[in-house]
CSV table of N, CA, C and O in Angstrom, one decimal:
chain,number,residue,atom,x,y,z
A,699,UNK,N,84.9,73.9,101.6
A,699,UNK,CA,84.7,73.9,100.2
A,699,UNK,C,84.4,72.5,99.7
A,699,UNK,O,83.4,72.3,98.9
A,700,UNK,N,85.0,71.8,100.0
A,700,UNK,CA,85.3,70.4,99.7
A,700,UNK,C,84.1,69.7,100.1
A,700,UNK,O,83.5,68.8,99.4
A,701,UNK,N,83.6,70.2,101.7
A,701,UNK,CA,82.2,69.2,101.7
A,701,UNK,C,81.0,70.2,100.9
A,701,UNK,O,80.0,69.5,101.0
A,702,UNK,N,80.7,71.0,100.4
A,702,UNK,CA,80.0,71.7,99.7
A,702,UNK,C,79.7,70.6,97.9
A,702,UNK,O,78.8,70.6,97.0
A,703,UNK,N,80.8,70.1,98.0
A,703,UNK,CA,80.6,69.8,96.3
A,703,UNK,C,79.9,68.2,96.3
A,703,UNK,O,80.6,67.2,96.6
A,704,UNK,N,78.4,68.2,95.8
A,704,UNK,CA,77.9,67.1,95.9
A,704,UNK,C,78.0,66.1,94.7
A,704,UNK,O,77.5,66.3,93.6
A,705,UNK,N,78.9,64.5,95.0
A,705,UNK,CA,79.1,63.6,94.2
A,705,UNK,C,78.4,62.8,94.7
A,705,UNK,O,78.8,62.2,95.8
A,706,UNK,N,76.5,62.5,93.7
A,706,UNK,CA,76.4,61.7,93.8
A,706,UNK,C,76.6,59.9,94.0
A,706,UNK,O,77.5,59.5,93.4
A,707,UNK,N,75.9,59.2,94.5
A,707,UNK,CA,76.4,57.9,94.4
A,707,UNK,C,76.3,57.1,93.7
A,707,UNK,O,75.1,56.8,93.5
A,708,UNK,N,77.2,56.4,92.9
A,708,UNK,CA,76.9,55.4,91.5
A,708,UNK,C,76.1,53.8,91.7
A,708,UNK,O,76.6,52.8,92.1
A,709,UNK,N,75.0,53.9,91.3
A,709,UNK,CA,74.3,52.8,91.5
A,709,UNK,C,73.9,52.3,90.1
A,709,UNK,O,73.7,53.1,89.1
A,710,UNK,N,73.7,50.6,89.9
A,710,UNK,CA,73.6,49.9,88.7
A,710,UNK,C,74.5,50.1,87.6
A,710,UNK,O,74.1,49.9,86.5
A,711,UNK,N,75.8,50.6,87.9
A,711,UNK,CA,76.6,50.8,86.7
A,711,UNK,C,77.8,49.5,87.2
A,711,UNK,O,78.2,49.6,88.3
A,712,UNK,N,78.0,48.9,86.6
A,712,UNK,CA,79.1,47.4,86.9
A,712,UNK,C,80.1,47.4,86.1
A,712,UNK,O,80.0,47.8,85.0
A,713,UNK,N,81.3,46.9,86.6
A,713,UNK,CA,82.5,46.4,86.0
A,713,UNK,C,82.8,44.7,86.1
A,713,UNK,O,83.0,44.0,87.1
A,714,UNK,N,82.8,44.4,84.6
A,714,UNK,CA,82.8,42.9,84.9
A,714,UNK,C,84.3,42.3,83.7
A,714,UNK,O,84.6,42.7,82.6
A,715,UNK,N,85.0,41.1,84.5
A,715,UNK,CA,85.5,40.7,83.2
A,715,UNK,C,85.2,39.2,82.8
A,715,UNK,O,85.3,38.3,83.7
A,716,UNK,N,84.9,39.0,81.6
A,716,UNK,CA,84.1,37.9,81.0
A,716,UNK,C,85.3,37.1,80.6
A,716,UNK,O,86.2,37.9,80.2
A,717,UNK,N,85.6,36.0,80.5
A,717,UNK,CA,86.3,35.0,80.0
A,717,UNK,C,85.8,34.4,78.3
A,717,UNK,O,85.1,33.4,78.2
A,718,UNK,N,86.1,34.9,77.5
A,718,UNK,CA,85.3,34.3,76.2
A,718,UNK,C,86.7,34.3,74.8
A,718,UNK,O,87.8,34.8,74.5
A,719,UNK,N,86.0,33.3,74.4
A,719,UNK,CA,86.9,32.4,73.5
A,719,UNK,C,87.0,33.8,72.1
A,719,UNK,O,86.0,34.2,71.7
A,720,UNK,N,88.5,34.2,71.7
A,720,UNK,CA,88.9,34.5,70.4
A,720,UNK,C,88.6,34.0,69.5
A,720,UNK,O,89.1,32.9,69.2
A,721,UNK,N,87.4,34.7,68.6
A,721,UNK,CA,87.1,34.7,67.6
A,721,UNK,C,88.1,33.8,66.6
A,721,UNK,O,88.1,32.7,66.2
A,722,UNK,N,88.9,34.8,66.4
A,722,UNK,CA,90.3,34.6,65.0
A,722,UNK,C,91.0,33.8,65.7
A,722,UNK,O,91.3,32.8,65.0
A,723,UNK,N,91.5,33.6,66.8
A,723,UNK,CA,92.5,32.8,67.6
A,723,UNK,C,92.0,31.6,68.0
A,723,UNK,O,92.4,30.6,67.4
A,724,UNK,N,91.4,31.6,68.8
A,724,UNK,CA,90.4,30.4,69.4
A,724,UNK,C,91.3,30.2,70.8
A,724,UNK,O,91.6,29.2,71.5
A,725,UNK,N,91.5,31.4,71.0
A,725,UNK,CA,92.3,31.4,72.5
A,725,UNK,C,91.3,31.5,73.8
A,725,UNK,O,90.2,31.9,73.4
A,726,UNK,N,91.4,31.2,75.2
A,726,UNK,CA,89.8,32.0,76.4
A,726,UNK,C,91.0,33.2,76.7
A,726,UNK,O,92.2,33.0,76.7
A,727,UNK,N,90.3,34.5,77.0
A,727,UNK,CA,90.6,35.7,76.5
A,727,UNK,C,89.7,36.1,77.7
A,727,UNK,O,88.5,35.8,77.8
A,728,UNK,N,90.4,36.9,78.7
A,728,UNK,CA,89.4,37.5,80.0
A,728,UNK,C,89.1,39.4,79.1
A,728,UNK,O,90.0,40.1,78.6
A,729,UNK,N,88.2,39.5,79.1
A,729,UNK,CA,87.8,40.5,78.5
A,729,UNK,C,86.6,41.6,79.5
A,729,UNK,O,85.6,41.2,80.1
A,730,UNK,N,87.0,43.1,79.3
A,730,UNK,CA,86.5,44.1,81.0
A,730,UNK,C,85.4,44.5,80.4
A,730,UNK,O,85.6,44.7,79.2
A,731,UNK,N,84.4,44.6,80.7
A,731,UNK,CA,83.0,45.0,80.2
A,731,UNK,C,82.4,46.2,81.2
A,731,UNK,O,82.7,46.2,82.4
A,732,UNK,N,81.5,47.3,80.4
A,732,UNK,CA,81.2,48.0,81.2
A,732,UNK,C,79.9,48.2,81.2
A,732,UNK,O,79.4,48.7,80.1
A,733,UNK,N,78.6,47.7,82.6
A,733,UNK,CA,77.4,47.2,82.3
A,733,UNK,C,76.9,48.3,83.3
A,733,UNK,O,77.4,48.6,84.4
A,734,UNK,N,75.3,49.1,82.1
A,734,UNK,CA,74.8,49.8,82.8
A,734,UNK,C,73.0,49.1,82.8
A,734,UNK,O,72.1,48.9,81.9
A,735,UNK,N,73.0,48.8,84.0
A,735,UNK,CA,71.7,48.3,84.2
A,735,UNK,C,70.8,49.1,84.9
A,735,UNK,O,70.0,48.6,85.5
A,736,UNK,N,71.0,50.8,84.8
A,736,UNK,CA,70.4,51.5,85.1
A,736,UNK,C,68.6,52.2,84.0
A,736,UNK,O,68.2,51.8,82.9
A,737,UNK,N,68.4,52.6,84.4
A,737,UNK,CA,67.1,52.8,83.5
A,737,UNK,C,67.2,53.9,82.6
A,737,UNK,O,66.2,54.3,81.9
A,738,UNK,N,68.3,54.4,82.6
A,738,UNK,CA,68.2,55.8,81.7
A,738,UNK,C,70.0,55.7,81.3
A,738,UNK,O,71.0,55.4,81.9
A,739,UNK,N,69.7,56.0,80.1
A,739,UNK,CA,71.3,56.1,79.6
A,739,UNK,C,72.9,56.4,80.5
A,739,UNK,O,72.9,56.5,81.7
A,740,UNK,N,73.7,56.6,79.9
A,740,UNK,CA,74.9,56.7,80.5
A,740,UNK,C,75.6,57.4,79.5
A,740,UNK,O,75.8,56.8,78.5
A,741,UNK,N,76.2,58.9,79.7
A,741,UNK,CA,76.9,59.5,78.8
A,741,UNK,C,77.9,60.5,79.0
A,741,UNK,O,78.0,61.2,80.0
A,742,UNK,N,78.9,60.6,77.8
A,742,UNK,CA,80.0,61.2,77.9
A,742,UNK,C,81.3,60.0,78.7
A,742,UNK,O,82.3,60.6,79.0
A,743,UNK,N,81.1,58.6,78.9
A,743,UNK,CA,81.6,57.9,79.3
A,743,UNK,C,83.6,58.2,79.7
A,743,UNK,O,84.3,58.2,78.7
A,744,UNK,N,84.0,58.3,80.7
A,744,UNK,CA,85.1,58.1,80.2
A,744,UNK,C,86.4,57.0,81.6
A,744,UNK,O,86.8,57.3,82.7
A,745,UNK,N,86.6,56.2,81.0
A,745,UNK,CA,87.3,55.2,81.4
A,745,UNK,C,88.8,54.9,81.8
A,745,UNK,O,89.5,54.2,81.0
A,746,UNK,N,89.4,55.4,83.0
A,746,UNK,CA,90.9,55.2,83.3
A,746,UNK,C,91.3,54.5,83.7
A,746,UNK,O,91.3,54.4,84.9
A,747,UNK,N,92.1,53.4,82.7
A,747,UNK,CA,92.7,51.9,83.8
A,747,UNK,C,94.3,51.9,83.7
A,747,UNK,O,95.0,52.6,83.0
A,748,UNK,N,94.7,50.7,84.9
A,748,UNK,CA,95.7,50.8,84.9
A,748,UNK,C,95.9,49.4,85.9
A,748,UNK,O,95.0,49.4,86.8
A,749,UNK,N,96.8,48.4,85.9
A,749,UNK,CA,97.3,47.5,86.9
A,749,UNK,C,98.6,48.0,87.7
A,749,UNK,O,99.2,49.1,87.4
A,750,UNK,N,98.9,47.0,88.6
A,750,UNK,CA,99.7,47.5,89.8
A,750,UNK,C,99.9,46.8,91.0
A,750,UNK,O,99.0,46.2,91.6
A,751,UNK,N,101.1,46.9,91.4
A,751,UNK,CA,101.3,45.8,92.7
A,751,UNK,C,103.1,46.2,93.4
A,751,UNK,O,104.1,45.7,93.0
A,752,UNK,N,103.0,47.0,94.1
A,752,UNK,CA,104.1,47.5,94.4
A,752,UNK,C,104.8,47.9,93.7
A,752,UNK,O,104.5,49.1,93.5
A,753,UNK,N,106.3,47.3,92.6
A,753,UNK,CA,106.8,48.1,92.0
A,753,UNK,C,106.8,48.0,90.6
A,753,UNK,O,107.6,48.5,89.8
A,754,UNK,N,105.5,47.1,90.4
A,754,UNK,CA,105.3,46.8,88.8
A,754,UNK,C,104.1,47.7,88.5
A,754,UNK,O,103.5,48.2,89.5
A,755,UNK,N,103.7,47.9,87.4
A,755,UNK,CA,103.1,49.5,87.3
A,755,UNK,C,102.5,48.7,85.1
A,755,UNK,O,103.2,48.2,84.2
A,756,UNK,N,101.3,49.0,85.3
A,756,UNK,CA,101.0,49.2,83.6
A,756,UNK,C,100.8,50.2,82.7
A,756,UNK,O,100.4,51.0,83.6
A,757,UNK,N,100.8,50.6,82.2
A,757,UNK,CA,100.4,51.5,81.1
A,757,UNK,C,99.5,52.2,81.8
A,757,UNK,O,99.3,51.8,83.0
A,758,UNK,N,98.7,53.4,81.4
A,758,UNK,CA,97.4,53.8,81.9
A,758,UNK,C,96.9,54.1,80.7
A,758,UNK,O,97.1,55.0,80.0
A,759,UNK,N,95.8,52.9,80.6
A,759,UNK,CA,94.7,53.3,79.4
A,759,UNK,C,93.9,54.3,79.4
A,759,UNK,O,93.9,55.0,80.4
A,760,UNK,N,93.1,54.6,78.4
A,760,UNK,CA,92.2,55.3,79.0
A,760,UNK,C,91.0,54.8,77.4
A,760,UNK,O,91.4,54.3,76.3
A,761,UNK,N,89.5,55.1,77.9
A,761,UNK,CA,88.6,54.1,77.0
A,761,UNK,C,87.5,55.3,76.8
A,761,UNK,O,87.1,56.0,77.8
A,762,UNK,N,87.0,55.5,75.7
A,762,UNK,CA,85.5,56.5,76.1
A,762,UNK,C,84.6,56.2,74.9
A,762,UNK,O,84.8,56.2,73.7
A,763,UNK,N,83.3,55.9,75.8
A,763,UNK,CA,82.2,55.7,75.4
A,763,UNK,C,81.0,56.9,75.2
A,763,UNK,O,80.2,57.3,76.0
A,764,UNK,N,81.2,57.3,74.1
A,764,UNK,CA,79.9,58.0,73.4
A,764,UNK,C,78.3,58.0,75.0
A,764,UNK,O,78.1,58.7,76.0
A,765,UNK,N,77.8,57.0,74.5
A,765,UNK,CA,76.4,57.1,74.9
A,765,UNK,C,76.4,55.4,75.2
A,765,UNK,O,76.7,54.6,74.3
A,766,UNK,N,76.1,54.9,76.8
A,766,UNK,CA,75.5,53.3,76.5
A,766,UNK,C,73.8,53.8,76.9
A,766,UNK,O,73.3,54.8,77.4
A,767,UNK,N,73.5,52.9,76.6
A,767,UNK,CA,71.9,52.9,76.6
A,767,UNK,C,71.7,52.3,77.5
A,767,UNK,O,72.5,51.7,78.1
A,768,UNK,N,70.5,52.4,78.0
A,768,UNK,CA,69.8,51.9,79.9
A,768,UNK,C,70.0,50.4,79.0
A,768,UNK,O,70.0,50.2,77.8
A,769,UNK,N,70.1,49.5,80.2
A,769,UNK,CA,70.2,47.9,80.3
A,769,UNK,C,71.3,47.2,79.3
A,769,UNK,O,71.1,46.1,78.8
A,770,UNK,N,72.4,47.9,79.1
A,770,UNK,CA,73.2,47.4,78.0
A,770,UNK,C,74.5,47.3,78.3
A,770,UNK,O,74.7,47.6,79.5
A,771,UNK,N,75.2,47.0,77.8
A,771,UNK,CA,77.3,46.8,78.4
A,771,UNK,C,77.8,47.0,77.1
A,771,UNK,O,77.1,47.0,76.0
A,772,UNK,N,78.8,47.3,77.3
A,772,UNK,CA,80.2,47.6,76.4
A,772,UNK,C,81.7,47.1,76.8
A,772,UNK,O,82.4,47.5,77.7
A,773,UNK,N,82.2,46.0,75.7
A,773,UNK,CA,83.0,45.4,76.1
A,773,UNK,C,84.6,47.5,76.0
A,773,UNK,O,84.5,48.4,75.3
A,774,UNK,N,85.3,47.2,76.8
A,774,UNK,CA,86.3,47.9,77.5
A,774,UNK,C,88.0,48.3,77.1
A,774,UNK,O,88.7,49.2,76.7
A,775,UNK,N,88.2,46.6,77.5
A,775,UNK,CA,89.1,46.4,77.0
A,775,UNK,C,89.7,44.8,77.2
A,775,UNK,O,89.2,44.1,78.0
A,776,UNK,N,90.5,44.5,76.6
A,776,UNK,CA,91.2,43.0,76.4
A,776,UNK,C,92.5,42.8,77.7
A,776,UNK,O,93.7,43.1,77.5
A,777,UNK,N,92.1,42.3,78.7
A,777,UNK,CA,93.2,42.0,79.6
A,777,UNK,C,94.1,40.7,79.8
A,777,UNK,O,93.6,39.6,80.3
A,778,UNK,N,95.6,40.8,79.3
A,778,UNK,CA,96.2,40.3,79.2
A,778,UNK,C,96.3,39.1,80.3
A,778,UNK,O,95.7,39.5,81.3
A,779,UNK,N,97.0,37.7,80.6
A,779,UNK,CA,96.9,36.7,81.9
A,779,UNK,C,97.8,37.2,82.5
A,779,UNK,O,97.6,37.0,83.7
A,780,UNK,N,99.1,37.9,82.3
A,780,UNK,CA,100.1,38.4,82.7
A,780,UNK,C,99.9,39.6,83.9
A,780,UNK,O,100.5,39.5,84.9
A,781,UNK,N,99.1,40.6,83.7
A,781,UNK,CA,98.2,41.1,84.4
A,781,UNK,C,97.2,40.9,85.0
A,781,UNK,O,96.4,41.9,85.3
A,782,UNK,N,96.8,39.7,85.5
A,782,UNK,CA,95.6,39.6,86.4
A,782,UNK,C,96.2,39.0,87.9
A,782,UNK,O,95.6,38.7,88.9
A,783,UNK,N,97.9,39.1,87.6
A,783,UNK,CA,98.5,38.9,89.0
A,783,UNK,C,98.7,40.2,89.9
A,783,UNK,O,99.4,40.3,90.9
A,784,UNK,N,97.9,41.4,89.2
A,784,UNK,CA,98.6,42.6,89.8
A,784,UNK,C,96.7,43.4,90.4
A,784,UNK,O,95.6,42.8,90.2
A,785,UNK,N,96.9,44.4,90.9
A,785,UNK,CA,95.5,45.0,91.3
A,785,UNK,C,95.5,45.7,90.0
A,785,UNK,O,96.4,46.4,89.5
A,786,UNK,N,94.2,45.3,89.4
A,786,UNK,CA,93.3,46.2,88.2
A,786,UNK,C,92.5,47.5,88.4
A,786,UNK,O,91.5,47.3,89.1
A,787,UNK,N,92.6,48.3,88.2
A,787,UNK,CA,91.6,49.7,88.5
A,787,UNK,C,90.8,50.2,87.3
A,787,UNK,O,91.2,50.1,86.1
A,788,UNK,N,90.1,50.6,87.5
A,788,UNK,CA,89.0,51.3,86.3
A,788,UNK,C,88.4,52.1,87.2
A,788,UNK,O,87.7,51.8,88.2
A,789,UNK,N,88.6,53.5,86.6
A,789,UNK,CA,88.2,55.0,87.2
A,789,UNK,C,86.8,54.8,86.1
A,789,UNK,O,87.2,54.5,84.9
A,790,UNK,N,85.8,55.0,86.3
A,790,UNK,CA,84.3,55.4,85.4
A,790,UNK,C,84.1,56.4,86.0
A,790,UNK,O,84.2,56.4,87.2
A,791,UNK,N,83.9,57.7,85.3
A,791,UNK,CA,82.8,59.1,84.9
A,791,UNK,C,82.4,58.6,83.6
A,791,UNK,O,82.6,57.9,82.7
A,792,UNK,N,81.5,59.6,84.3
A,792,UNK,CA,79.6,59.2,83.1
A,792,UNK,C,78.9,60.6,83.4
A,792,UNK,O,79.3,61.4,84.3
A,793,UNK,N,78.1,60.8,82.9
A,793,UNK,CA,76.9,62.1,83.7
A,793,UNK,C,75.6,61.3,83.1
A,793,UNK,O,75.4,60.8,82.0
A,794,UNK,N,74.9,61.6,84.4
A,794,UNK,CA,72.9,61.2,84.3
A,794,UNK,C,72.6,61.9,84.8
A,794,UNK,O,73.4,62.6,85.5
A,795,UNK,N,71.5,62.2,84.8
A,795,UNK,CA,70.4,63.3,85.4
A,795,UNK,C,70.8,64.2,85.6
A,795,UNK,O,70.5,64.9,86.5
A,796,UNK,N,72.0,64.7,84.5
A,796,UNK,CA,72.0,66.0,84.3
A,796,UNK,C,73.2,66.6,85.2
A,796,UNK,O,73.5,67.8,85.2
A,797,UNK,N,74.2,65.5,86.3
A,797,UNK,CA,75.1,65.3,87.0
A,797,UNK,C,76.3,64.6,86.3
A,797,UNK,O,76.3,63.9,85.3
A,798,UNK,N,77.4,64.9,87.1
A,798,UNK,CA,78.5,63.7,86.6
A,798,UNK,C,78.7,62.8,87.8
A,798,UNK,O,78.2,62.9,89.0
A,799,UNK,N,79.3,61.9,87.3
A,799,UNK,CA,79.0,60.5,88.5
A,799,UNK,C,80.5,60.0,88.2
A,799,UNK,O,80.9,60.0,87.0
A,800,UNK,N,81.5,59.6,89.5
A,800,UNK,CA,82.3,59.3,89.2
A,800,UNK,C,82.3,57.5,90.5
A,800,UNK,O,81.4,57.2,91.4
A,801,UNK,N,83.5,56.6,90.0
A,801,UNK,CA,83.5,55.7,90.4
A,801,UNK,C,84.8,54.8,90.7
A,801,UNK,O,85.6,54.9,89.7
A,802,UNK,N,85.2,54.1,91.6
A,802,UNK,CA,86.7,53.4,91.5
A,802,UNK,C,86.5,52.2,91.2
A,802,UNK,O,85.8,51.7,92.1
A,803,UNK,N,86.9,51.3,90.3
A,803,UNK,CA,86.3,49.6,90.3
A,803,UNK,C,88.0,49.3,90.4
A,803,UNK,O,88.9,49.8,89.7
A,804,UNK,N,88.1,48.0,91.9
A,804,UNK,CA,89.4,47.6,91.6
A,804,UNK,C,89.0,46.2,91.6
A,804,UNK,O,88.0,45.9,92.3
A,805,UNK,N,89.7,45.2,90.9
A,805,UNK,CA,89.1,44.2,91.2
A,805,UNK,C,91.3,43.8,91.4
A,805,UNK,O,92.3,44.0,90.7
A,806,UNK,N,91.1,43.1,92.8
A,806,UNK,CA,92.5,42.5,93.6
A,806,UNK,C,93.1,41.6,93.1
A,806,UNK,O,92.4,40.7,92.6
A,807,UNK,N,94.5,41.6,93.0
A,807,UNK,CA,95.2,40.6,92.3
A,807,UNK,C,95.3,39.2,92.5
A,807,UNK,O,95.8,38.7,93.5
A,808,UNK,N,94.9,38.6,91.4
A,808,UNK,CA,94.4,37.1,91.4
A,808,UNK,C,92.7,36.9,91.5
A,808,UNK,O,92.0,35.9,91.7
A,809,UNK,N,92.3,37.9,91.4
A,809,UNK,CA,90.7,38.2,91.3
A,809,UNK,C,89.9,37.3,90.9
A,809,UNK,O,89.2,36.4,91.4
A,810,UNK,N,90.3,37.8,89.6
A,810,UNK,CA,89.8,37.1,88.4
A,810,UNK,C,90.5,36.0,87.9
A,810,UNK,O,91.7,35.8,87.6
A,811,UNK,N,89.0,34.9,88.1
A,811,UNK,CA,89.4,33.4,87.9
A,811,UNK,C,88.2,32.8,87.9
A,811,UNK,O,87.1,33.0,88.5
A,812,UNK,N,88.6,31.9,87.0
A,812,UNK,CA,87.0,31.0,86.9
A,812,UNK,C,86.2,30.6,87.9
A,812,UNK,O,84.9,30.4,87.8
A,813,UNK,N,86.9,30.4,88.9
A,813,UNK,CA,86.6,29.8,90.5
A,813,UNK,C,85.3,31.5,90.8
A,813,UNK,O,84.1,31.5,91.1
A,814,UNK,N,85.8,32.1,90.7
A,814,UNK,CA,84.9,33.5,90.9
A,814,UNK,C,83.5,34.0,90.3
A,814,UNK,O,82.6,34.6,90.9
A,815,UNK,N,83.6,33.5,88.5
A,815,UNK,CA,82.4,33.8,88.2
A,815,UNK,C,81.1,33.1,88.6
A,815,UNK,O,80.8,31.9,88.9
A,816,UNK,N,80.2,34.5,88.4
A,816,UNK,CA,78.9,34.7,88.4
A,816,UNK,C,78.0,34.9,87.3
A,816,UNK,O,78.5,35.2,86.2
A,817,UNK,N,76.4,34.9,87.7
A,817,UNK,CA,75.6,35.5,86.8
A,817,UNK,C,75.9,37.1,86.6
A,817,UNK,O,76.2,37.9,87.6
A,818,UNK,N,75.9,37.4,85.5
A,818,UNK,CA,75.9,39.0,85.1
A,818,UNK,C,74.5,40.1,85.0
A,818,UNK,O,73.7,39.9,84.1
A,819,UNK,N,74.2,41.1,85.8
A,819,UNK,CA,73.3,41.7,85.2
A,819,UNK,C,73.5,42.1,83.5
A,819,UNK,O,74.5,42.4,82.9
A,820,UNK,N,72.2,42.0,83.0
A,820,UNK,CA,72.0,42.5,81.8
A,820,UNK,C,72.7,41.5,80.8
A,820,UNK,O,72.2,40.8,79.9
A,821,UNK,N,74.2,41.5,81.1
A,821,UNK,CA,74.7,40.1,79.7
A,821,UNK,C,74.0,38.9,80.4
A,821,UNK,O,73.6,38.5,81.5
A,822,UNK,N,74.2,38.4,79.0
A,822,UNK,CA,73.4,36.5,79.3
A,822,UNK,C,75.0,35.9,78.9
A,822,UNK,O,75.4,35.4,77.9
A,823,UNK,N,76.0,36.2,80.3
A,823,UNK,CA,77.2,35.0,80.3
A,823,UNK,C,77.5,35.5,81.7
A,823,UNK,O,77.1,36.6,82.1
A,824,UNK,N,78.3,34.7,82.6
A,824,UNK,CA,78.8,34.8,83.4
A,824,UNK,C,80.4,35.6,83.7
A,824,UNK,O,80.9,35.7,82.6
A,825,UNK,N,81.1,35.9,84.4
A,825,UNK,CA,82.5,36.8,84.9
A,825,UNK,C,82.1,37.3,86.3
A,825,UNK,O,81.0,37.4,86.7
A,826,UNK,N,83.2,37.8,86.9
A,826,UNK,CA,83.4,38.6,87.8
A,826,UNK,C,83.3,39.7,87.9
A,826,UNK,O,83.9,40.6,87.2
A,827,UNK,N,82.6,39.8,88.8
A,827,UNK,CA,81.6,41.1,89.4
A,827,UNK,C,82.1,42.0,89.8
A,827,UNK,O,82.9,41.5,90.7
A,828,UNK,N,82.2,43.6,89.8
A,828,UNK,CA,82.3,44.4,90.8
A,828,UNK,C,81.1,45.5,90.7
A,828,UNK,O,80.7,46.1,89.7
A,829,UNK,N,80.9,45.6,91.6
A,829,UNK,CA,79.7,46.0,92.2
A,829,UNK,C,80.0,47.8,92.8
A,829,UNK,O,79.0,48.5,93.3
């Protein structure tokens, strides 16, 4: 039964977290972005996170986006410094072409760090990538 049910593979959809300075605060603020550099929309979005590292455990969020449009991102959510010592996870479903698409983004504890970023598809700033 199980091999019968076809889940496509998720391609050009990214999980990134950007480092950018608070507005009202003026604090650097690592912030999760979710970048679809695919050619055709991304919809019904829905987004399950959570950190983790043996016996420390976070919340489980959860995020949902309407509709992103082909070549565009959507910031996620705001992740605290206290949490980037633990493994980060972000579950993405979406449906395209008329399919649902699902996806696991973890990015490993101590990941994310300046020493790490890169160029971003589609945003014009740099963060760390998962692919």
């Amino acid at each position: 039964m199980k091999k019968d049910i076809d889940i496509p593979q998720v391609k050009n959809v990214f999980i990134a977290a950007v480092r950018e300075k608070h507005e009202e605060y003026g604090s650097l603020d690592w912030n999760i972005y979710l970048i679809n550099d695919r050619a055709e929309a991304i919809e019904g979005v829905l987004i399950v996170s959570k950190g983790y590292d043996g016996k420390k455990e976070t919340s489980t969020m959860r995020h949902s986006i309407t509709n992103l449009p082909p070549q565009s991102f959507a910031k996620v959510e705001f992740l605290q410094d206290d949490v980037l010592q633990l493994n980060n996870e972000f579950s993405v479903s979406f449906f395209a072409e008329g399919k649902m698409f699902h996806k696991k983004f973890v990015f490993q504890k101590n990941s994310i760090n300046e020493k790490a970023l890169q160029d971003l598809p589609v945003m014009p700033k740099k963060g760390v990538l998962l692919k």
